[in-house]
Amino acid sequence: MNKYKTELLVGVFVVMTVGAVLLLALNVANKSMTSDGDTYTLYAKFDNIGGLKERSAVKVGGVTIGRVASISLDKEDYTPVVKLSINQQYGEFPETSSVSILTSGLLGEQYVGFQPGFSFDGVANLEDGDYLQDTKSALVLEDLIGQFLFNRGSEE
Amino acid sequence: MKFLQSVGANTLAKVSAAGRAALMLFGALAAVPKAKNIRLTIRQVYVVGVQSLLIIIVSGLFIGMVMALQGYTILVDYGAEGSLGPMVALSLLRELGPVVTALLFAGRAGSALTAEIGLMKATEQLSSLEMMAVDPLRRVVAPRFWAGMISMPMLALIFSAVGILGGHLVGVDWLGVDAGSYWSIMQSTVDWDKDVVNGIIKSLVFALVVTWIAIFKGYDSIPTSEGISKATTETVVFSSLAVLGLDFVLTALMFGIE
Amino acid sequence: MDNLVEIDNMTFRRVDRVIYDGISLHVPKGKITAVMGPSGIGKTTLLKLIGGQLTPDAGDICFAGDSVVSMSRSQLYKARRRMSMLFQSGALFTDMSVFDNVAFPLREHTRLSEDVIATIVALKLQAVGLRGAASLMPSELSGGMARRAALARAIALDPDLIMYDEPFAGQDPISMGVLVKLIRELNDALDLTSIVVTHDVKEVLTIADYIYILADKRIIGEGTADQIRNSESELVQQFLKGEADGPVPFHYPANPLESSLFGGEQ
């Protein structure tokens, strides 16, 4: 076996692997989005998070601005605490902003909908580690049906 | 009584084989690699890696295409064909990439390794190396082991990438799924550390197991034509079973606990 | 130091089968010592014992005064550079040309430049008459040529001891003659010590300085070629003349045929 040819083909093999890694990193996993360096953290307490999971998107009007970093239960009042990591480039949200848990489509994944509040004098911007006060929980199908039946019952 | 004896004998044989396998690997890896051995390893990367490339690319392409076809017909009923991208990508990166690559590798390269080393033993080449004061573990076993460890993760990555492109070909170009949603939903679902890196870890574990079994079966084979053919078969059977079993354990460890 | 290899009261078992039962054997320096015996007696095993690839169950084996049995791994590898072995099949590396095969031990154990290696390889191949075949692959060689190429590889590092494992087995008369001549000439020209393990009586009697005959786990006869020819031992005579039946029975041990065929105990 020609040594030159062997080494050449091993080189081709390595280049193909690098190509595959680049494809996976940039096009598939979108590594630049998930890098930790340029994010800050916000917390939000919900009564019920429904089907929200780690790594669910945080969106403003459909634009992804960050992800759910972790979900835990507050040890004192037993409500779920969701840790959001938001990209630094979206760093200018006022304290009056609100978050709600929404569903994309009928059967789609749940995500955190972020509603920026109005900014006026005396309202500071949200900073790293702040809690969002205004939260709306996920809709639970059983609760909705229960409410619907209850209303029907009281009308008649 | 006879049954108990045969159970005992079998257990002893298995334990001593495991011991010999561990000693072989230790003997091969204890050596400090020399410049010459790096060249030998590159040569083996050619044999086990480059020569497996074609079958990996072709299989990856077809598996990606089939998954897109099957996934589309199911997802389109729920209007969720936009999830085709993440379905194809996650299945490939987490499972099919590492597992199918390991199975193909066992059949393509593992069996060849066993047969080659077994024949070197049968034709007294290993013995003759030893008599020339050259350690066959370092000269023959170590480069092949490292070549397997290097090649398999590379092959698995190429497999996954080609499969995702194959899914794109069928899903987007032929069935008309929106190209933007194919990529962007994939991007928002696939996580580098969790999916890609875990897939690489899986294929590293599979590489260790498959290459180790292949080399040991060759090194420990009975040096007759019957012994080598048996060893080659055992390599493929044992490493396939080991890969599938380990895959379950690894998946449970990596993705089971949210 | 008169003996390069000394085997002292050595016993070797394979699982529960005794191969050697307390044999002693001396290989004098600069001579050709032949070890003969019927096939299946474990003659190759003897060479592997001397090379330290196998360890005896009792007794001692010395190479150049040092015990092979008690050597550490690195000492053993050092000692092996001074011995070489010609395997029955030749054991050439099938993925290298004849040239690279002969150059292999030089490249592994020396830091000579490629020019020097090429010169040495050419000389060694010239000695076995295969300089013209340097670029052939082992699969293109005939059995006799493969053995000669392996011989060139065995002498590449100028060892003190060469062990020949059945060098004449399966050779046509011409290549047999070539090998006999080579063994004798190399031994004298390179000041080697040779051990030839074989069952080809006629060839060996012409070149060996001293002969041991192994049978039934023991040494049954020893001496120079003439002493062996005139031995009074029935066993030795049976072996020399190749008689079918004698002290070494024709039949593998078994029940009497009558009792096997006509009922009775199995």
XYZ file of C-alpha atoms in Angstrom:
680
model
C 0.000 0.000 0.000
C 1.274 3.363 -1.037
C 2.047 5.332 2.106
C 1.188 8.634 0.454
C -2.254 7.399 -0.581
C -2.952 6.032 2.908
C -2.125 9.295 4.575
C -4.058 11.279 2.008
C -7.206 9.220 2.552
C -6.880 9.407 6.331
C -6.642 13.168 5.849
C -9.845 13.119 3.789
C -11.484 11.101 6.569
C -10.484 13.687 9.171
C -11.721 16.575 7.014
C -15.068 14.821 6.516
C -15.397 14.409 10.275
C -14.654 18.080 10.839
C -17.305 18.901 8.238
C -19.818 16.681 10.030
C -19.022 18.299 13.383
C -19.424 21.772 11.904
C -22.767 20.822 10.371
C -23.948 19.396 13.666
C -22.640 22.312 15.703
C -23.860 25.202 13.578
C -26.842 23.926 11.653
C -28.295 21.257 13.918
C -27.520 22.106 17.521
C -27.069 25.818 16.858
C -24.276 25.963 19.342
C -23.871 29.713 19.133
C -27.344 30.144 20.683
C -26.775 27.936 23.673
C -23.374 29.151 24.657
C -23.440 30.264 28.264
C -21.190 33.297 28.119
C -23.666 35.921 27.006
C -26.803 35.199 29.009
C -28.308 36.533 32.217
C -30.720 34.848 34.582
C -34.276 35.718 35.604
C -36.619 33.810 37.900
C -40.366 33.402 37.694
C -42.784 31.665 40.055
C -45.829 29.946 38.605
C -48.758 28.174 40.251
C -48.595 25.466 37.612
C -46.051 24.990 34.870
C -47.990 22.321 32.937
C -45.696 20.577 30.472
C -42.832 23.077 30.543
C -39.422 21.430 30.416
C -35.818 22.412 30.717
C -34.573 23.929 27.489
C -38.051 25.078 26.478
C -37.891 28.360 24.591
C -38.534 31.809 25.991
C -40.174 33.929 23.306
C -41.181 37.526 22.780
C -43.791 37.671 20.048
C -42.466 34.457 18.547
C -38.794 35.424 18.661
C -36.699 33.182 20.870
C -34.749 35.247 23.378
C -33.619 32.526 25.768
C -34.300 29.158 27.345
C -35.565 27.574 30.517
C -32.385 26.739 32.405
C -33.936 24.740 35.246
C -37.175 24.082 37.081
C -37.371 23.583 40.830
C -39.848 23.776 43.677
C -39.671 26.606 46.214
C -38.991 25.006 49.586
C -41.237 27.411 51.577
C -44.438 27.849 49.614
C -44.181 24.816 47.318
C -44.638 26.672 44.075
C -42.558 25.909 40.962
C -39.653 28.265 40.306
C -38.491 28.506 36.722
C -35.000 29.760 36.022
C -34.772 31.521 32.672
C -31.529 32.311 30.957
C -31.990 35.201 28.562
C -29.548 36.293 25.904
C -27.567 39.333 26.886
C -28.448 41.101 23.660
C -32.053 41.333 24.911
C -31.096 43.013 28.145
C -33.425 45.995 28.362
C -36.729 44.704 29.724
C -38.557 46.793 32.350
C -39.632 45.387 35.718
C -43.285 45.475 34.680
C -42.776 42.696 32.140
C -44.890 39.585 32.528
C -44.437 35.913 31.579
C -46.985 33.224 30.799
C -46.791 29.602 29.787
C -48.176 29.092 26.299
C -48.542 26.238 23.867
C -47.406 26.340 20.274
C -50.245 24.918 18.213
C -52.760 22.386 19.412
C -50.324 19.624 20.268
C -47.084 21.549 20.217
C -44.488 22.101 22.898
C -45.041 24.513 25.733
C -42.910 27.606 25.948
C -42.562 30.702 28.071
C -44.201 33.730 26.482
C -42.473 36.916 27.590
C -44.527 40.125 27.475
C -42.356 43.235 27.844
C -43.986 45.817 30.115
C -44.242 49.561 29.590
C -41.303 51.613 30.548
C -41.798 54.923 32.332
C -39.960 56.940 34.941
C -39.275 55.158 38.182
C -39.344 51.700 36.635
C -35.942 50.022 36.525
C -34.846 47.428 34.011
C -34.693 43.745 34.989
C -31.267 42.630 36.109
C -29.489 39.360 36.577
C -31.144 37.312 39.329
C -34.401 39.315 39.502
C -37.798 37.692 40.015
C -40.584 38.421 37.569
C -43.671 39.332 39.571
C -46.414 39.072 36.992
C -46.846 35.441 35.900
C -49.680 33.464 34.330
C -49.728 29.703 34.761
C -50.175 27.074 32.129
C -53.691 26.096 31.173
C -54.540 22.602 32.275
C -57.083 20.877 30.060
C -58.860 19.121 32.937
C -59.337 22.420 34.803
C -60.771 24.031 31.680
C -63.224 21.194 31.125
C -64.166 21.250 34.801
C -64.817 24.986 34.644
C -66.834 24.612 31.464
C -69.039 21.903 32.980
C -69.457 23.914 36.189
C -70.569 26.972 34.225
C -73.016 24.922 32.150
C -74.418 23.473 35.338
C -74.987 26.858 36.983
C -76.645 28.294 33.839
C -79.338 25.700 33.708
C -23.790 -33.093 39.716
C -22.641 -33.007 36.144
C -24.748 -29.913 35.531
C -23.201 -28.120 38.480
C -19.769 -29.090 37.291
C -20.406 -27.740 33.814
C -21.749 -24.484 35.284
C -18.599 -24.209 37.358
C -16.325 -25.011 34.446
C -18.091 -22.483 32.244
C -17.870 -19.780 34.865
C -14.186 -20.428 35.387
C -13.561 -20.348 31.636
C -15.445 -17.044 31.252
C -13.677 -15.441 34.202
C -10.272 -16.493 32.978
C -11.092 -15.227 29.466
C -12.124 -11.881 30.949
C -8.868 -11.823 32.868
C -6.842 -12.586 29.755
C -8.717 -9.861 27.864
C -7.965 -7.333 30.581
C -4.303 -8.347 30.681
C -4.066 -8.083 26.898
C -5.521 -4.578 26.874
C -3.348 -3.521 29.778
C -0.230 -4.913 28.091
C -1.089 -3.101 24.892
C -1.829 0.243 26.485
C 0.831 0.297 29.192
C 3.435 1.168 26.596
C 4.333 4.766 25.940
C 3.493 5.362 22.287
C 6.526 5.996 20.109
C 6.630 8.040 16.938
C 6.755 4.806 14.951
C 3.569 3.544 16.602
C 1.724 6.718 15.666
C 2.479 5.980 12.033
C 1.260 2.407 12.515
C -1.915 3.756 14.104
C -2.552 6.074 11.164
C -2.148 3.104 8.866
C -4.763 1.219 10.908
C -7.102 4.223 10.909
C -6.967 3.827 7.156
C -7.812 0.136 7.372
C -10.614 0.285 9.945
C -11.828 3.855 9.411
C -11.414 4.950 5.820
C -12.337 1.568 4.428
C -15.573 1.595 6.477
C -16.458 5.068 5.231
C -18.460 4.018 2.200
C -20.773 1.630 4.007
C -21.279 4.214 6.773
C -22.173 7.003 4.356
C -24.528 4.855 2.291
C -26.287 3.442 5.360
C -26.516 6.858 6.999
C -28.039 8.368 3.892
C -30.656 5.657 3.527
C -31.560 5.549 7.201
C -32.052 9.328 7.211
C -34.185 9.096 4.080
C -36.331 6.262 5.412
C -36.858 8.035 8.725
C -37.978 11.191 6.938
C -40.392 9.176 4.803
C -41.870 7.239 7.719
C -41.870 10.236 10.050
C -43.581 12.438 7.499
C -46.514 10.058 6.922
C -47.153 9.905 10.667
C -46.512 13.536 11.556
C -48.520 14.978 8.661
C -51.731 13.515 10.145
C -51.254 15.787 13.164
C -50.116 18.726 11.107
C -46.815 18.448 12.893
C -44.544 17.789 9.909
C -42.465 20.713 11.094
C -41.184 18.385 13.835
C -39.626 16.156 11.186
C -36.248 17.864 11.586
C -35.877 17.275 15.322
C -37.262 13.757 15.000
C -34.646 12.803 12.408
C -31.826 14.666 14.138
C -32.506 13.410 17.654
C -32.968 9.784 16.618
C -29.723 9.899 14.673
C -27.616 11.757 17.207
C -28.808 9.930 20.294
C -29.385 6.403 19.037
C -29.002 5.424 15.428
C -25.725 7.200 14.762
C -23.721 5.530 17.528
C -25.583 2.196 17.502
C -25.824 1.507 13.768
C -22.256 2.695 13.276
C -21.085 0.299 15.991
C -23.013 -2.598 14.460
C -21.703 -1.886 10.962
C -18.219 -1.369 12.367
C -18.375 -4.734 14.125
C -19.362 -6.412 10.879
C -17.028 -4.512 8.597
C -13.908 -3.781 10.649
C -14.267 -5.900 13.790
C -14.523 -9.197 11.945
C -11.581 -8.225 9.746
C -9.486 -7.379 12.820
C -10.275 -10.739 14.401
C -9.488 -12.666 11.245
C -6.269 -10.741 10.637
C -4.902 -11.191 14.143
C -6.108 -14.806 14.258
C -4.301 -15.557 11.016
C -1.176 -13.802 12.230
C -1.323 -16.129 15.201
C -1.969 -19.203 13.067
C 0.923 -18.417 10.721
C 3.205 -17.907 13.740
C 3.725 -14.220 12.923
C 2.897 -13.217 16.498
C 5.231 -15.842 17.895
C 7.909 -14.749 15.493
C 7.537 -11.117 16.577
C 7.987 -12.220 20.153
C 11.121 -14.162 19.262
C 12.450 -11.042 17.527
C 12.067 -9.269 20.875
C 9.191 -7.181 19.536
C 6.127 -7.195 21.755
C 3.146 -8.147 19.587
C 0.818 -6.418 22.032
C 2.495 -3.115 21.332
C 3.316 -3.695 17.695
C 0.084 -5.352 16.536
C -2.630 -4.907 19.156
C -2.121 -1.338 20.392
C -2.254 0.458 16.999
C -5.399 -1.434 16.028
C -7.036 -0.629 19.330
C -6.324 3.086 19.095
C -7.383 3.152 15.471
C -10.760 1.694 16.458
C -11.153 4.171 19.313
C -10.389 7.080 16.982
C -12.316 5.915 13.949
C -15.654 4.920 15.401
C -16.714 8.278 16.894
C -15.646 9.934 13.645
C -17.709 7.473 11.639
C -20.705 7.977 13.947
C -20.560 11.752 13.489
C -20.371 11.382 9.731
C -23.247 8.890 9.864
C -25.464 11.334 11.780
C -24.586 14.285 9.576
C -25.220 12.333 6.371
C -28.472 10.979 7.824
C -29.727 14.483 8.627
C -28.891 15.551 5.083
C -30.710 12.467 3.770
C -33.736 13.417 5.880
C -33.548 16.890 4.392
C -33.424 15.443 0.895
C -36.605 13.410 1.354
C -38.485 15.640 3.804
C -37.760 19.046 2.307
C -36.835 18.474 -1.309
C -39.283 15.667 -2.122
C -42.155 15.898 0.354
C -42.212 19.654 0.663
C -41.639 20.271 4.359
C -40.560 23.872 4.821
C -36.764 24.064 4.811
C -36.750 26.839 7.397
C -38.793 24.856 9.883
C -36.768 21.693 9.230
C -33.610 23.448 10.375
C -34.919 25.958 12.902
C -37.081 23.576 14.940
C -34.158 21.165 14.852
C -31.928 23.927 16.153
C -34.261 24.835 18.982
C -34.653 21.196 20.039
C -31.187 19.708 19.669
C -28.763 20.581 22.422
C -25.041 20.355 21.855
C -24.043 18.918 25.235
C -27.051 16.771 25.808
C -27.514 15.254 22.391
C -24.336 15.591 20.345
C -21.790 15.130 23.121
C -23.734 12.265 24.687
C -23.859 10.602 21.276
C -20.083 10.940 21.004
C -19.648 9.462 24.492
C -21.854 6.553 23.491
C -19.834 5.836 20.400
C -16.593 6.037 22.377
C -17.929 3.369 24.734
C -19.046 1.242 21.787
C -15.658 1.724 20.127
C -13.920 0.436 23.246
C -16.169 -2.608 23.492
C -16.236 -3.577 19.817
C -12.528 -3.068 19.188
C -11.593 -4.814 22.399
C -13.772 -7.833 21.626
C -12.499 -7.990 18.041
C -8.842 -7.842 18.977
C -9.159 -10.200 21.912
C -11.115 -12.780 19.930
C -8.365 -12.768 17.312
C -5.557 -12.812 19.839
C -7.160 -15.574 21.883
C -8.416 -17.640 18.941
C -7.481 -21.263 18.432
C -5.028 -21.005 15.537
C -6.829 -23.280 13.106
C -9.160 -22.408 10.254
C -12.105 -23.586 12.322
C -10.971 -21.639 15.379
C -10.581 -18.415 13.403
C -13.943 -18.720 11.697
C -15.535 -19.292 15.087
C -13.696 -16.322 16.573
C -14.825 -14.084 13.702
C -18.448 -15.089 14.162
C -18.202 -14.563 17.897
C -16.773 -11.095 17.378
C -19.790 -9.996 15.378
C -22.335 -11.694 17.652
C -20.795 -10.667 20.973
C -20.047 -7.097 20.005
C -23.521 -6.587 18.521
C -25.151 -7.887 21.675
C -22.808 -5.857 23.862
C -23.562 -2.690 21.881
C -27.324 -3.152 22.119
C -27.203 -3.998 25.817
C -24.853 -1.140 26.671
C -26.941 1.239 24.604
C -29.898 0.611 26.894
C -27.798 1.213 29.996
C -26.216 4.362 28.585
C -29.530 5.730 27.368
C -31.061 5.165 30.789
C -28.141 6.972 32.414
C -28.047 9.872 29.966
C -31.654 10.545 29.049
C -33.696 8.485 31.498
C -33.603 10.854 34.442
C -34.827 14.329 33.605
C 31.560 -21.036 28.382
C 31.203 -24.100 26.237
C 27.459 -24.517 26.142
C 25.259 -21.726 24.829
C 22.065 -23.433 25.922
C 21.733 -25.813 28.827
C 18.550 -27.573 29.804
C 18.697 -29.142 33.221
C 16.237 -31.749 34.425
C 13.309 -29.887 32.851
C 9.706 -30.981 33.134
C 6.892 -29.457 31.135
C 3.190 -30.227 31.209
C 0.416 -29.034 28.980
C -2.780 -29.053 31.074
C -2.502 -32.613 32.453
C -0.416 -34.144 29.668
C 3.268 -34.488 30.417
C 5.332 -33.390 27.402
C 8.806 -33.600 28.926
C 9.709 -35.519 32.037
C 13.013 -34.365 33.457
C 15.135 -34.032 30.323
C 18.642 -32.575 30.226
C 20.268 -31.308 27.066
C 23.332 -29.246 26.120
C 23.942 -27.157 23.059
C 27.667 -26.506 22.590
C 28.739 -23.162 21.194
C 29.505 -22.944 17.492
C 28.050 -26.364 16.709
C 24.925 -27.653 15.053
C 22.843 -29.617 17.508
C 19.962 -31.640 16.173
C 16.899 -32.685 18.134
C 14.997 -35.513 16.487
C 11.893 -37.404 17.388
C 8.581 -38.594 16.051
C 5.978 -35.978 15.253
C 3.700 -34.862 18.038
C 6.464 -35.166 20.602
C 6.587 -31.413 21.207
C 9.795 -30.476 19.478
C 8.514 -27.013 18.642
C 7.569 -26.698 22.297
C 11.211 -27.239 23.189
C 12.263 -24.267 21.065
C 9.554 -22.092 22.578
C 10.803 -23.100 26.030
C 14.325 -22.033 25.133
C 12.977 -18.754 23.727
C 11.105 -18.111 26.963
C 7.687 -18.112 25.322
C 6.685 -20.999 27.564
C 7.733 -21.669 31.127
C 8.715 -25.149 32.332
C 6.977 -26.658 35.349
C 10.263 -27.776 36.902
C 13.967 -27.604 36.144
C 15.979 -24.861 34.517
C 16.876 -23.569 31.057
C 19.967 -21.437 30.657
C 20.929 -19.240 27.724
C 24.533 -18.015 27.744
C 24.755 -18.799 31.446
C 21.584 -16.936 32.492
C 18.409 -18.716 33.450
C 15.678 -17.972 30.900
C 13.076 -19.139 33.412
C 13.829 -16.527 36.053
C 14.489 -13.598 33.702
C 12.400 -10.467 33.989
C 10.476 -9.384 30.951
C 13.034 -6.807 29.846
C 15.943 -9.198 30.399
C 14.114 -11.778 28.337
C 13.589 -9.310 25.494
C 17.261 -8.425 25.653
C 18.260 -12.083 25.505
C 15.920 -12.682 22.570
C 17.824 -10.172 20.479
C 20.701 -12.648 20.607
C 18.609 -15.577 19.445
C 16.365 -16.040 16.484
C 14.006 -18.686 15.338
C 13.074 -19.962 11.930
C 9.460 -21.050 12.093
C 8.152 -23.979 10.156
C 5.927 -21.777 8.010
C 8.559 -19.064 7.742
C 6.156 -16.670 9.498
C 6.952 -13.824 7.149
C 4.797 -10.749 7.658
C 2.315 -11.042 4.850
C 1.702 -7.309 4.558
C 5.335 -6.457 3.807
C 7.688 -7.194 0.926
C 10.635 -9.542 1.372
C 12.919 -6.534 1.711
C 10.813 -4.979 4.485
C 10.565 -8.325 6.237
C 14.324 -8.635 6.431
C 14.681 -4.966 7.352
C 12.047 -5.310 10.087
C 14.278 -6.402 13.005
C 16.881 -3.798 11.992
C 14.287 -1.025 11.992
C 12.863 -2.192 15.313
C 16.097 -2.614 17.217
C 18.673 -0.318 15.652
C 18.854 3.319 14.654
C 20.656 2.693 11.412
C 19.937 4.936 8.457
C 17.875 3.567 5.577
C 20.988 3.421 3.358
C 22.831 1.189 5.812
C 19.748 -0.963 6.305
C 19.402 -1.390 2.542
C 23.016 -2.552 2.346
C 22.662 -5.027 5.205
C 19.415 -6.405 3.800
C 21.008 -6.851 0.376
C 23.913 -8.765 1.940
C 21.622 -11.024 3.973
C 19.438 -11.739 0.978
C 22.550 -12.440 -1.094
C 23.589 -15.005 1.507
C 20.361 -16.945 1.005
C 20.315 -16.315 -2.742
C 17.198 -14.145 -2.828
C 18.603 -10.681 -3.536
C 16.642 -10.638 -6.774
C 13.397 -11.355 -4.949
C 13.614 -8.393 -2.560
C 10.546 -6.625 -3.931
C 8.277 -9.685 -4.005
C 5.495 -10.167 -1.487
C 5.547 -13.325 0.687
C 2.485 -14.681 -1.124
C 4.510 -14.717 -4.368
C 7.231 -16.954 -2.940
C 7.393 -20.731 -3.050
C 7.591 -22.582 0.254
C 11.351 -23.034 0.021
C 11.939 -19.425 -0.941
C 9.744 -18.233 1.934
C 11.844 -20.266 4.331
C 15.048 -18.818 2.906
C 13.651 -15.288 3.144
C 12.726 -16.001 6.762
C 16.254 -17.257 7.296
C 17.626 -13.975 5.952
C 15.393 -12.179 8.444
C 16.558 -14.469 11.243
C 20.215 -13.589 10.643
C 19.584 -9.880 10.071
C 20.717 -8.915 13.564
C 23.652 -11.386 13.604
C 22.329 -13.494 16.470
C 24.339 -15.974 18.536
C 21.771 -18.726 18.289
C 19.431 -19.825 15.530
C 16.684 -22.335 16.186
C 15.306 -24.108 13.152
C 11.831 -25.559 13.532
C 11.379 -28.395 11.022
C 13.365 -26.635 8.280
C 13.063 -29.559 5.874
C 9.395 -30.404 6.315
C 7.520 -30.449 3.044
C 10.434 -29.379 0.852
C 11.357 -30.813 -2.518
C 14.800 -32.449 -2.725
C 16.419 -29.416 -4.319
C 15.282 -26.854 -1.782
C 16.014 -29.392 0.942
C 19.587 -29.574 -0.348
C 19.775 -25.784 -0.493
C 18.602 -25.482 3.105
C 21.016 -28.137 4.367
C 23.873 -26.311 2.694
C 22.711 -22.932 4.029
C 22.413 -24.143 7.608
C 25.917 -25.577 7.554
C 27.500 -22.622 5.773
C 25.797 -19.949 7.848
C 26.755 -21.740 11.026
C 30.416 -21.796 10.052
C 30.629 -18.422 8.325
C 28.792 -16.366 10.965
C 30.127 -18.294 13.958
C 26.593 -19.229 14.953
C 25.204 -21.887 17.200
C 22.336 -23.800 15.656
C 19.591 -26.009 17.007
C 17.759 -27.999 14.348
C 14.526 -29.674 15.293
C 13.457 -32.189 12.708
C 12.402 -35.700 11.877
C 14.266 -35.909 8.598
C 16.943 -38.364 9.622
C 19.079 -38.497 6.495
C 19.612 -34.738 6.077
C 20.297 -34.123 9.698
C 22.871 -36.858 10.060
C 24.926 -35.156 7.345
C 25.158 -31.757 9.044
C 24.621 -32.171 12.773
C 27.575 -32.226 15.130
C 25.588 -33.716 17.966
C 22.189 -35.343 17.993
C 19.523 -35.904 20.615
C 16.622 -38.252 19.973
C 13.469 -37.567 21.932
C 10.657 -40.044 22.396
C 8.180 -40.867 25.087
C 8.868 -37.652 27.107
C 12.549 -38.540 27.481
C 15.818 -38.470 25.622
C 16.297 -41.977 24.284
C 19.584 -41.515 22.541
C 22.326 -38.979 21.991
C 25.710 -38.714 20.384
C 27.447 -37.811 17.152
C 26.059 -38.988 13.826
C 28.201 -42.135 13.896
C 27.327 -42.981 17.471
C 23.647 -42.653 16.645
C 23.949 -44.828 13.553
C 25.603 -47.526 15.601
C 23.309 -47.211 18.563
C 22.107 -50.451 20.042
C 18.839 -49.024 21.321
C 15.902 -50.602 19.504
C 13.994 -47.343 19.714
C 16.753 -45.376 18.017
C 17.109 -47.977 15.309
C 13.373 -48.002 14.673
C 13.430 -44.256 14.290
C 16.455 -44.212 12.002
C 15.158 -46.930 9.723
C 11.589 -45.721 9.790
C 10.062 -49.061 10.707
C 6.306 -49.008 11.084
C 6.113 -51.038 14.255
C 8.535 -51.467 17.108
C 9.033 -49.967 20.520
C 7.004 -47.014 19.225
C 3.799 -48.896 18.444
C 1.884 -48.516 15.216
C -1.415 -48.343 17.074
C -2.542 -45.495 19.234
C -3.355 -47.043 22.633
C -6.836 -48.643 22.448
C -8.909 -51.562 23.592
C -8.219 -54.820 21.764
C -10.081 -54.770 18.455
C -11.957 -57.967 19.253
C -13.562 -56.577 22.388
C -14.513 -53.331 20.596
C -16.136 -55.112 17.671
C -17.725 -58.104 19.314
C -19.440 -56.598 22.289
C -18.179 -56.644 25.812
C -16.745 -53.589 27.521
C -16.618 -50.337 25.632
